[in-house]
Short mmCIF file of C-alpha atoms and ligand atoms in Angstrom, two decimals:
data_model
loop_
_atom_site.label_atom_id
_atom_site.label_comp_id
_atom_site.label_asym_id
_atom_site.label_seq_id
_atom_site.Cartn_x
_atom_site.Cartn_y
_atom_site.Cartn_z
CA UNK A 659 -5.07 6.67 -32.58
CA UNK A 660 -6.31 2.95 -32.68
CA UNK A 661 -4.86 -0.47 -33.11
CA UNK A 662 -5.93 -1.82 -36.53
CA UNK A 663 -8.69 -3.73 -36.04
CA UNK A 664 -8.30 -7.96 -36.02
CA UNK A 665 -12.25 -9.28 -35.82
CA UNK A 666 -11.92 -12.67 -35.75
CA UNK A 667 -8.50 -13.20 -34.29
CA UNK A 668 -8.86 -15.77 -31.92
CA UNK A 669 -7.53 -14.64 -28.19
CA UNK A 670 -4.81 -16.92 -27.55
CA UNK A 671 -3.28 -16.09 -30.84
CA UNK A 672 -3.13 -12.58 -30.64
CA UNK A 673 -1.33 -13.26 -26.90
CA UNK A 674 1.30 -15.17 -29.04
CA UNK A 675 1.86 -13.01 -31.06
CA UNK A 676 1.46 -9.01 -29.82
CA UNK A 677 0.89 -6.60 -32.28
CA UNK A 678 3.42 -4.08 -33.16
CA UNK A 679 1.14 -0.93 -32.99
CA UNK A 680 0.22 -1.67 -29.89
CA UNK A 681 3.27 0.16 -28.29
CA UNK A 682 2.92 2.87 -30.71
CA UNK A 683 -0.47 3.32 -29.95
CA UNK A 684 -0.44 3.41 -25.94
CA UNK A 685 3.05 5.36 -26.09
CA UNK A 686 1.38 8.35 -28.10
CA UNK A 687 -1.67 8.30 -25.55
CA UNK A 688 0.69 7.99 -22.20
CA UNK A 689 2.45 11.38 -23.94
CA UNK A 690 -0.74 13.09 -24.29
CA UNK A 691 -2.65 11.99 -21.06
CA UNK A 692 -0.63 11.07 -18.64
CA UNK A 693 -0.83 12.64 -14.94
CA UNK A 694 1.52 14.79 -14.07
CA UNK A 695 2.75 12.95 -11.18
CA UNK A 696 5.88 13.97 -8.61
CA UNK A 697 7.57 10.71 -9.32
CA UNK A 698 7.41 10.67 -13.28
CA UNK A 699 10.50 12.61 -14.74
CA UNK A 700 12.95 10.91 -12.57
CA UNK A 701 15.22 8.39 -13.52
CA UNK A 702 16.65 8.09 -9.38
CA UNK A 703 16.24 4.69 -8.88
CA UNK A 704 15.54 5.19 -5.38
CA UNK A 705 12.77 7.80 -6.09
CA UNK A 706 11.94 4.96 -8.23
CA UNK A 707 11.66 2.36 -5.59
CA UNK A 708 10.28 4.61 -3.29
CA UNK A 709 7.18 5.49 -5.46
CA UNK A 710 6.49 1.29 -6.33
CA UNK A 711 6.66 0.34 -2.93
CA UNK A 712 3.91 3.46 -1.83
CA UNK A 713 2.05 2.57 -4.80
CA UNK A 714 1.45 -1.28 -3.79
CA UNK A 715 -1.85 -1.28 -2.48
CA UNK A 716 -2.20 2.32 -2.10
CA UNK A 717 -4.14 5.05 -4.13
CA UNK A 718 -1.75 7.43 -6.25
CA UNK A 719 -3.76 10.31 -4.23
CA UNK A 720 -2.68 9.00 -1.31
CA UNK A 721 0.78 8.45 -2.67
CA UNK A 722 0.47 12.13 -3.46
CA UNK A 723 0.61 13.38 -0.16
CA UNK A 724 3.28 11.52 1.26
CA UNK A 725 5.60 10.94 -1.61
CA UNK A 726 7.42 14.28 -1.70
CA UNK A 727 7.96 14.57 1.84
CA UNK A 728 9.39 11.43 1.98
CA UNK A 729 11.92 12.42 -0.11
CA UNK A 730 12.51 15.61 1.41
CA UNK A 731 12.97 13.51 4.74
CA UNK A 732 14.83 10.48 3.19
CA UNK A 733 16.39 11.62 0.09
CA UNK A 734 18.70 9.23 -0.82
CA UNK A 735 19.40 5.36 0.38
CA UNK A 736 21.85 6.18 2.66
CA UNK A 737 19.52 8.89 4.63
CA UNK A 738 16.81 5.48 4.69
CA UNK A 739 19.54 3.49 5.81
CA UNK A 740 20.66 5.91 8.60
CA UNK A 741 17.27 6.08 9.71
CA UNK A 742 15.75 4.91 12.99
CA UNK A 743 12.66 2.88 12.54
CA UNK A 744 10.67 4.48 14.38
CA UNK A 745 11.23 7.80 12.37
CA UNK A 746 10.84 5.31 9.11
CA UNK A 747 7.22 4.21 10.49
CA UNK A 748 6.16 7.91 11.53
CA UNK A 749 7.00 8.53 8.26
CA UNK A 750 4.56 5.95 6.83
CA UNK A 751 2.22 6.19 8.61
CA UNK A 752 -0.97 6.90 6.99
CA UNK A 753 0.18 4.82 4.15
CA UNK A 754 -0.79 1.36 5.82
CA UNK A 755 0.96 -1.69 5.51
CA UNK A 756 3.75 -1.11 7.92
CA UNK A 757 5.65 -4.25 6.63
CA UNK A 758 6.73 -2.26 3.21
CA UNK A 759 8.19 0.60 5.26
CA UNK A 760 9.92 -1.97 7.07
CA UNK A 761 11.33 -3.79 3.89
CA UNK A 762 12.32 -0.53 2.28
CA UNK A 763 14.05 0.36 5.38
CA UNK A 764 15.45 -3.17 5.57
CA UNK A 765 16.69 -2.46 1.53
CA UNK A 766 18.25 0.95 1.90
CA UNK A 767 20.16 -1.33 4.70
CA UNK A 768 21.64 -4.12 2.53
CA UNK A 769 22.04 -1.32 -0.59
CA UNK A 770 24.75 0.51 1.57
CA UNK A 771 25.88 -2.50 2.77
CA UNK A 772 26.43 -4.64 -0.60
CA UNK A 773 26.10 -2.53 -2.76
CA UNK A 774 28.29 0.83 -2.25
CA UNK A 775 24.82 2.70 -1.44
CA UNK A 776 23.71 2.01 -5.49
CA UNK A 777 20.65 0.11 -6.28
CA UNK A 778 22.02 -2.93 -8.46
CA UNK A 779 21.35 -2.76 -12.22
CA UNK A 780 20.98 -6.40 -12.38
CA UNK A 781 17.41 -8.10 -11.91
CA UNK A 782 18.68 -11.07 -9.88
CA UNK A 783 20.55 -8.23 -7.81
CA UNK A 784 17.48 -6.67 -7.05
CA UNK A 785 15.65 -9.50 -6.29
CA UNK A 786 17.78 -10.57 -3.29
CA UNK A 787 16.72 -7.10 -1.66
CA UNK A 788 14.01 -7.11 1.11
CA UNK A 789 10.15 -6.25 -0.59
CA UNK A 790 11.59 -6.09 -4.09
CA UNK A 791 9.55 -8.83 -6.25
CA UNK A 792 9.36 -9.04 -9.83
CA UNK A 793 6.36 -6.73 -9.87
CA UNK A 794 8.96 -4.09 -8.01
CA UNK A 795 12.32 -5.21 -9.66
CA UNK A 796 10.58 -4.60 -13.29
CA UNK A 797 10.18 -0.96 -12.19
CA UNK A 798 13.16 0.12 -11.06
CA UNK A 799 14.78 -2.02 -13.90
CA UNK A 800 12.84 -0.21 -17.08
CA UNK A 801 11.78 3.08 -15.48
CA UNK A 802 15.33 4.03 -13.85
CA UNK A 803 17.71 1.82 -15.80
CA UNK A 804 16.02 1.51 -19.11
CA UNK A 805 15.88 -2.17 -18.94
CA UNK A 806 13.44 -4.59 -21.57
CA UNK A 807 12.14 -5.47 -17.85
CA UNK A 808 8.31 -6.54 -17.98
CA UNK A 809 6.10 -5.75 -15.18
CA UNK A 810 2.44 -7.14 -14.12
CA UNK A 811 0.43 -5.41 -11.58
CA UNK A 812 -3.57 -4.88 -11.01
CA UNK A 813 -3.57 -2.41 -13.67
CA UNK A 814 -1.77 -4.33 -16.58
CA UNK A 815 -3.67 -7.72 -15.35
CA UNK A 816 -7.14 -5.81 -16.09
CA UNK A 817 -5.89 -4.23 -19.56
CA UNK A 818 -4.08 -6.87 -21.04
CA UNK A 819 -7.19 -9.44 -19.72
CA UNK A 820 -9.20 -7.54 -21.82
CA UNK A 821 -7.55 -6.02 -24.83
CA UNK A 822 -6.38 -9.97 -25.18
CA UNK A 823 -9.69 -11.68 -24.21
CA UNK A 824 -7.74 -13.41 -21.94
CA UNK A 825 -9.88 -16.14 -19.59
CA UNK A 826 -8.94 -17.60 -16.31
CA UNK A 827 -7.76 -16.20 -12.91
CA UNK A 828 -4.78 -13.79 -13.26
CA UNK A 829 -3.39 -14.71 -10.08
CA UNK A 830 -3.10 -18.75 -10.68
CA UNK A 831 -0.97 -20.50 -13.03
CA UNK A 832 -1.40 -20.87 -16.41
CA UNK A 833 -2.90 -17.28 -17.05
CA UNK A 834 -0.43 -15.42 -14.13
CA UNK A 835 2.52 -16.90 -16.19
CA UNK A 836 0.80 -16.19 -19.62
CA UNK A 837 0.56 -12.18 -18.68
CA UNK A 838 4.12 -11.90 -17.25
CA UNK A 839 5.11 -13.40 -21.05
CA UNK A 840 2.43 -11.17 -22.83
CA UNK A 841 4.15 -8.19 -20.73
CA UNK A 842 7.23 -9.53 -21.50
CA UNK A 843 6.51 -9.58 -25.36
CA UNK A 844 5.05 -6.26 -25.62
CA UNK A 845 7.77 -4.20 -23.81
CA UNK A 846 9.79 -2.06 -26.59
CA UNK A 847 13.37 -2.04 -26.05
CA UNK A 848 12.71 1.58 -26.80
CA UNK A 849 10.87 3.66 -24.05
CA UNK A 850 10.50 0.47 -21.83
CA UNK A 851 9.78 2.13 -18.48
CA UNK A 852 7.62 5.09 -20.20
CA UNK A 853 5.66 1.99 -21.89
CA UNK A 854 5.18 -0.15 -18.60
CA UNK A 855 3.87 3.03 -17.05
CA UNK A 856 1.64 3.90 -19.52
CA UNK A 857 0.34 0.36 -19.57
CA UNK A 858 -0.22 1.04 -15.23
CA UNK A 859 -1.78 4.69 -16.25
CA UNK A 860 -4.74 3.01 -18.66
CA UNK A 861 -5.51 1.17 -15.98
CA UNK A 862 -5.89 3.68 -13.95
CA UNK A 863 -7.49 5.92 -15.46
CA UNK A 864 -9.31 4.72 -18.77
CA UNK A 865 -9.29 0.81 -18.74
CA UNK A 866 -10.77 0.65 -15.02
CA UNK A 867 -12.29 -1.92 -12.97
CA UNK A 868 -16.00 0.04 -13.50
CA UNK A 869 -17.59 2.07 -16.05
CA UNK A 870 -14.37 2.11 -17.78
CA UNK A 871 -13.92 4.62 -20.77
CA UNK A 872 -13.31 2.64 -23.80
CA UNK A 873 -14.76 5.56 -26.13
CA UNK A 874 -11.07 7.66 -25.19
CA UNK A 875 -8.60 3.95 -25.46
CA UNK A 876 -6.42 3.73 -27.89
CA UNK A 877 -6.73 -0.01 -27.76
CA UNK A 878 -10.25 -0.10 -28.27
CA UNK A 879 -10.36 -0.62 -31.59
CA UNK A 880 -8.94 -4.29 -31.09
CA UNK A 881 -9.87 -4.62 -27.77
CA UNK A 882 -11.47 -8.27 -27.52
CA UNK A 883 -13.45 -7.71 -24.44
CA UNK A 884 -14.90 -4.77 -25.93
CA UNK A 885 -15.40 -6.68 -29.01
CA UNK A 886 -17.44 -9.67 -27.51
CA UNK A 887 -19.10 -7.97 -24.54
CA UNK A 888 -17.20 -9.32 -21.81
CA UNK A 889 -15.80 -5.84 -20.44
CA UNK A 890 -17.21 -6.29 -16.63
CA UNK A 891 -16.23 -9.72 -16.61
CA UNK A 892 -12.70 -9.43 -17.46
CA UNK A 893 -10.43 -10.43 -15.98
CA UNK A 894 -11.87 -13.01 -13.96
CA UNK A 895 -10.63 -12.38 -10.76
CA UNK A 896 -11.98 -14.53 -7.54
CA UNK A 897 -15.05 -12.93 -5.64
CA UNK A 898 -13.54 -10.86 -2.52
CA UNK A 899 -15.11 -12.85 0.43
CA UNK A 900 -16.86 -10.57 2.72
CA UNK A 901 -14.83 -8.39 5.08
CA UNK A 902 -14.32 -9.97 8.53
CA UNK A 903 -15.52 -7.88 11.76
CA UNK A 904 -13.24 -7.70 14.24
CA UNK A 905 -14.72 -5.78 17.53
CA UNK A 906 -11.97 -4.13 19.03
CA UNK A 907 -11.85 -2.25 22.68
CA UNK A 908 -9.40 0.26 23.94
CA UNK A 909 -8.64 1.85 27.11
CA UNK A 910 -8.09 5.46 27.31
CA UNK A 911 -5.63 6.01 30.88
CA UNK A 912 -5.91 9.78 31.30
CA UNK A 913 -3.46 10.91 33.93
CA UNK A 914 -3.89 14.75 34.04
CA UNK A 915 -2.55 16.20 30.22
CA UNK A 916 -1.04 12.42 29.85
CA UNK A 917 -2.59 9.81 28.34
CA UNK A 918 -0.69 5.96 28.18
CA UNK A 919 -0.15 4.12 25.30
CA UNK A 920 1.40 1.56 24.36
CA UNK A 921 4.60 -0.07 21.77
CA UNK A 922 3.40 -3.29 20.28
CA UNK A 923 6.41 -5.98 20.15
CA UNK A 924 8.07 -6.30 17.05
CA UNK A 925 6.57 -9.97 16.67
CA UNK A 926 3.14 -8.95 16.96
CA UNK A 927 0.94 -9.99 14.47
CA UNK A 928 -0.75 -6.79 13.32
CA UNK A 929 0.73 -3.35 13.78
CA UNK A 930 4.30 -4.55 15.29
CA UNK A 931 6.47 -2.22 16.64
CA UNK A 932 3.75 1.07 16.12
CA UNK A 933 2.21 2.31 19.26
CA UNK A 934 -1.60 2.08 20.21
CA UNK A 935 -3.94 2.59 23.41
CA UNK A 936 -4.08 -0.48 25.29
CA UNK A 937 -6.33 -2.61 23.38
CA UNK A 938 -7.39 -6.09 23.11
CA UNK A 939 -10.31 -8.01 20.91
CA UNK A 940 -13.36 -8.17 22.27
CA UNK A 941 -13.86 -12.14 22.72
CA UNK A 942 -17.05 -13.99 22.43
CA UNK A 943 -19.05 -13.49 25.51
CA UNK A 944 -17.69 -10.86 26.40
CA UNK A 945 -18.26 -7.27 27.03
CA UNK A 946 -16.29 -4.59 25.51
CA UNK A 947 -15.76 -2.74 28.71
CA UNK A 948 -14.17 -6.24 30.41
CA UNK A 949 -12.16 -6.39 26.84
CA UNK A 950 -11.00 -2.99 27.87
CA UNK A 951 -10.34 -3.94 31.29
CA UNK A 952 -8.69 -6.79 29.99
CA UNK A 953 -6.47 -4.86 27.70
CA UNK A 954 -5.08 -2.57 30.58
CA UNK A 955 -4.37 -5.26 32.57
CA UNK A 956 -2.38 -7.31 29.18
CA UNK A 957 -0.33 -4.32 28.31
CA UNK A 958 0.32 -1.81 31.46
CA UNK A 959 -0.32 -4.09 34.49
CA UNK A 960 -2.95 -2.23 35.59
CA UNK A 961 -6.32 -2.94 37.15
CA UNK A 962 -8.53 -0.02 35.75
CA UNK A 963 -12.63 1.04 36.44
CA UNK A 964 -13.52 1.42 32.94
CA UNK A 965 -15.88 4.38 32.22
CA UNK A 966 -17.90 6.02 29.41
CA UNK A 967 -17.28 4.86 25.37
CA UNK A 968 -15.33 8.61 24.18
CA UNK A 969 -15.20 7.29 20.60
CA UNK A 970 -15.18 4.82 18.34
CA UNK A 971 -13.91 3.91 14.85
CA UNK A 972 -13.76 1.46 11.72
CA UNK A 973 -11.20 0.60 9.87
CA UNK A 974 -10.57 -1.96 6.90
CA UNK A 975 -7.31 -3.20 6.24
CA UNK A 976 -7.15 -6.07 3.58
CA UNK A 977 -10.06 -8.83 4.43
CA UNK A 978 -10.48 -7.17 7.85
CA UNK A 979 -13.58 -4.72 8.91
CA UNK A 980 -12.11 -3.39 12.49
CA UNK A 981 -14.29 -1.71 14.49
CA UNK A 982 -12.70 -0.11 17.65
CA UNK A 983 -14.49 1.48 20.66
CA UNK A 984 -12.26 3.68 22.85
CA UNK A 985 -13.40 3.78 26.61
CA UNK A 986 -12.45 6.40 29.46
CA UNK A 987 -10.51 3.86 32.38
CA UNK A 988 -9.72 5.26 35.89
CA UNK A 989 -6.26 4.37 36.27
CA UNK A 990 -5.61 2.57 40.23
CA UNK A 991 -2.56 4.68 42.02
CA UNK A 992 0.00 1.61 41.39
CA UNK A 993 -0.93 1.84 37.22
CA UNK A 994 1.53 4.86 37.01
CA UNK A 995 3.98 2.72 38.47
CA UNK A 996 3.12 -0.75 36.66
CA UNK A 997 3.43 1.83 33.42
CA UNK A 998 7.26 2.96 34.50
CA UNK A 999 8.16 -0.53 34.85
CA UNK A 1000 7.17 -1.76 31.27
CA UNK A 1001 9.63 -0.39 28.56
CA UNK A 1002 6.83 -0.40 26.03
CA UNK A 1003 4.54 1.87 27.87
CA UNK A 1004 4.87 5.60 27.25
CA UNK A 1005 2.75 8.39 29.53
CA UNK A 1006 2.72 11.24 26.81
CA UNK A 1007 0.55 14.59 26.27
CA UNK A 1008 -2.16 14.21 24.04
CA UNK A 1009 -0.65 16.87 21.35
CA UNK A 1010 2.97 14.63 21.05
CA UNK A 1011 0.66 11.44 20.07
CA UNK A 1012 1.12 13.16 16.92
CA UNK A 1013 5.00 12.18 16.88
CA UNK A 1014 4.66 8.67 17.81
CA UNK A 1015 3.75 6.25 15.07
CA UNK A 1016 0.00 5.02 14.96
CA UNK A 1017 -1.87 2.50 12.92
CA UNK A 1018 -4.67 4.68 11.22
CA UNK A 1019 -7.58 3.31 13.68
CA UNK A 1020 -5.82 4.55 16.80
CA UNK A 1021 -4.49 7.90 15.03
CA UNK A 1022 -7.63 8.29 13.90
CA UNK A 1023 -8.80 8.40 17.83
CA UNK A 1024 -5.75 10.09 18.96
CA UNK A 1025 -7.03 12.79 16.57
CA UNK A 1026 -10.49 12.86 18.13
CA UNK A 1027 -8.92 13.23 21.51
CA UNK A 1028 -6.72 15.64 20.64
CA UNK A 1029 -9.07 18.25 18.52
CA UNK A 1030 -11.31 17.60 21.84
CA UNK A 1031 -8.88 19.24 23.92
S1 SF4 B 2307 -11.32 -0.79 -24.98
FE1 SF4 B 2307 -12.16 -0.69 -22.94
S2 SF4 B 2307 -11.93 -2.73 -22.08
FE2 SF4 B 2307 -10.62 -2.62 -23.89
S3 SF4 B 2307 -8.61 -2.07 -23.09
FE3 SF4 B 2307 -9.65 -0.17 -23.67
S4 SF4 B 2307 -10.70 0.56 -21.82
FE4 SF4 B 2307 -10.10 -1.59 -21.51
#
C-alpha cells in the first residue's frame, strides 16, 4: 500500500502536479486505521463544527471527554443559541481558549438568525460566521456537505511538508498559499471529507512531529523527506520562543463554608467573563502577599491581612508559563459588605465552585480547596 516511487522528482514539481495514487493510497489506510472517534460517522454539520472548533488547539483525548456531553447538553444550533453564556463557558471549561466557546456560541446565534437554524452550504456563507476560518469552513464543507473543500491545519502542514519536500515556513506566504493549493489539488471529488480527515489522522498518528512512524505510511514510499533525510526538519516551522513566567497571586476570602470570588469583565484581557479568586500579577518589587493584598482590594474593595500560601499552581496557556500562589486573607468586617455591593463578586460554598465557570489554574485550586474540605 505505497505510492509508486518518483526518485529524482524534483519537490516543487511533484507539488504541481499531485499524484493520483496518492488519494488511493491514504483513503485505503484512513479505512483500515483510523480511530474510532465519537465525531466520525456523522454527517450533522453542527456535530461537525462542534468537533473543529474543540479540536483547534486541543488534544483529540481531551476532545474525548467533553465532546459527547456537549452534545448531549447542546444538541443542535438552536439549543447553543438558546444558551446562556455562562452555561456555554461551564460547558467549556477545561477545554481552554474561552474565545472559541464564545464564537461558537456567537455562530449558533447568527445560524438561527440568518440562516433558518441551518449551517449554510456555501463557503462564503460560512465564512461570515463568528470563529469559522477557512481551516473550519473546509470541514464542515467536505466532511458534512461533501464539498471539493480543501483544508490545512498542523497536521496536513507537517505531512504534505514532507511527503512534498516542501521548504520554507508554513505559516508565511509563499509556502502557506502553496499548501492550501497542494490541499486544494489533492482533494478527490470523491470521499472529500473522509480524505481531508485522513490526511489530519496521519498526522496524528503516523506522520508526527517526533519519532514519527514512516515504516507503517502509506506515503513513504515517495515521501521526499524520508527520501533525503530531512524528516525532523520538516516543515520548517519558527523556533517557539521560550514560555513567559507570569507570577500570579490570589487571595483566598474564607467567610465560614463561603469563599469569594470573583466575575472578570467581559473586556478583560485574559479569562473575560469566567470567574476567579481575586487575583492580580505580582509586579516587580513586589511581594506576592502585597500582590494579594492588592488583588482584594482591585476586585472586592476590601482591605484584607493576608495569611499562609494554601496552594499554588502552573499553568501554560499559549506563550505563557503562569504560576499562581493562592494565599489565606482575613477578610475586615466591611469586606462582606464591599462584596454585596459589587455585582461581580459572588460569596459561594466551596462545593458550588464546581458550577461556576473557571479558567483551569483557578479550578485547578478550587479543586484543592474543595477535596481539602
Ligand atoms: S514517510 Fe514518514 S515523513 Fe514521510 S509522510 Fe510518511 S510518516 Fe511522514
Amino acid at each position: 500500500m505505497e505510492e509508486k516511487p518518483r526518485p529524482n522528482a524534483a519537490p516543487k514539481k511533484e507539488a504541481a502536479r499531485p499524484p493520483a495514487d496518492f488519494e488511493t493510497r491514504l483513503l485505503a489506510w484512513y479505512d483500515r486505521y483510523r480511530r474510532d472517534l465519537p465525531w466520525r460517522g456523522t454527517q450533522d454539520p453542527y456535530a461537525v463544527w462542534v468537533s473543529e472548533v474543540m479540536l483547534q488547539q486541543t488534544q483529540v483525548a481531551t476532545v474525548l471527554r467533553y465532546f459527547s456531553s456537549w452534545m448531549r447538553r447542546f444538541p443542535s444550533v438552536r439549543a447553543l443559541a438558546r444558551a446562556r453564556e455562562a452555561d456555554v463557558l461551564h460547558a467549556w471549561q477545561g477545554l481552554g481558549y474561552y474565545s472559541r466557546a464564545r464564537r461558537l456560541h456567537a455562530g449558533a446565534r447568527m445560524v438561527v438568525e440568518r440562516h433558518a437554524g441551518e449551517l449554510p452550504r456555501q463557503h462564503s456563507a460560512l465564512l461570515a460566521l463568528p470563529g469559522i476560518g477557512a481551516y473550519s469552513a473546509g470541514a464542515i464543507a467536505s466532511i458534512a456537505f461533501g464539498e471539493r473543500a480543501p483544508l490545512v491545519d498542523g497536521n496536513v502542514i507537517r505531512v504534505l511538508a514532507r511527503r512534498f519536500g516542501l521548504r520554507g515556513d508554513p505559516n508565511k506566504l509563499p509556502l502557506k498559499r502553496a499548501l492550501w493549493q497542494l490541499a486544494g489539488e489533492l482533494v478527490p471529488a470523491k470521499r472529500p471529507g473522509d480524505f481531508n480527515q485522513a490526511l489530519m489522522e496521519l498526522g496524528a498518528t503516523v506522520c508526527t512531529p517526533r519519532a514519527p512512524r514512516c515504516d507503517e505510511c502509506p506515503l513513504r514510499a515517495a515521501c521526499i523527506a524520508r527520501r533525503d533525510g530531512l524528516v525532523e526538519q520538516l516543515p520548517e516551522l519558527p523556533a517557539r520562543a521560550k514560555a513567559t513566567r507570569v507570577r500570579v497571586a490570589a487571595a483566598l476570602l474564607r467567610d465560614g463554608e463561603h469563599v469569594h470570588v470573583v466575575r472578570l469583565a467581559p473586556e478583560a484581557p485574559r479569562w473575560a467573563g469566567l470567574w476567579t479568586f481575586p487575583y492580580a500579577e505580582v509586579r516587580t518589587e513586589e511581594t506576592p502577599v502585597a500582590a494579594a493584598r492588592r488583588a482584594a482590594l482591585e476586585a472586592m474593595g476590601a482591605d484584607v491581612r493576608v495569611g499562609a500560601r494554601v496552594a499554588k499552581v502552573t499553568h501554560t496557556i499559549t506563550r505563557f508559563r503562569i504560576e499562581l500562589e493562592l494565599y489565606e486573607a482575613a477578610p475586615a468586617p466591611r469586606v462582606r459588605s464591599g462584596a454585596k455591593r459589587r455585582p461581580n463578586v459572588a460569596r459561594v460554598r466551596a462545593r458550588e465552585l464546581e458550577t461556576l465557570a473557571m479558567p483551569a489554574p483557578h479550578r485547578k485550586l478550587a479543586r484543592m480547596l474543595f477535596e481539602e474540605r
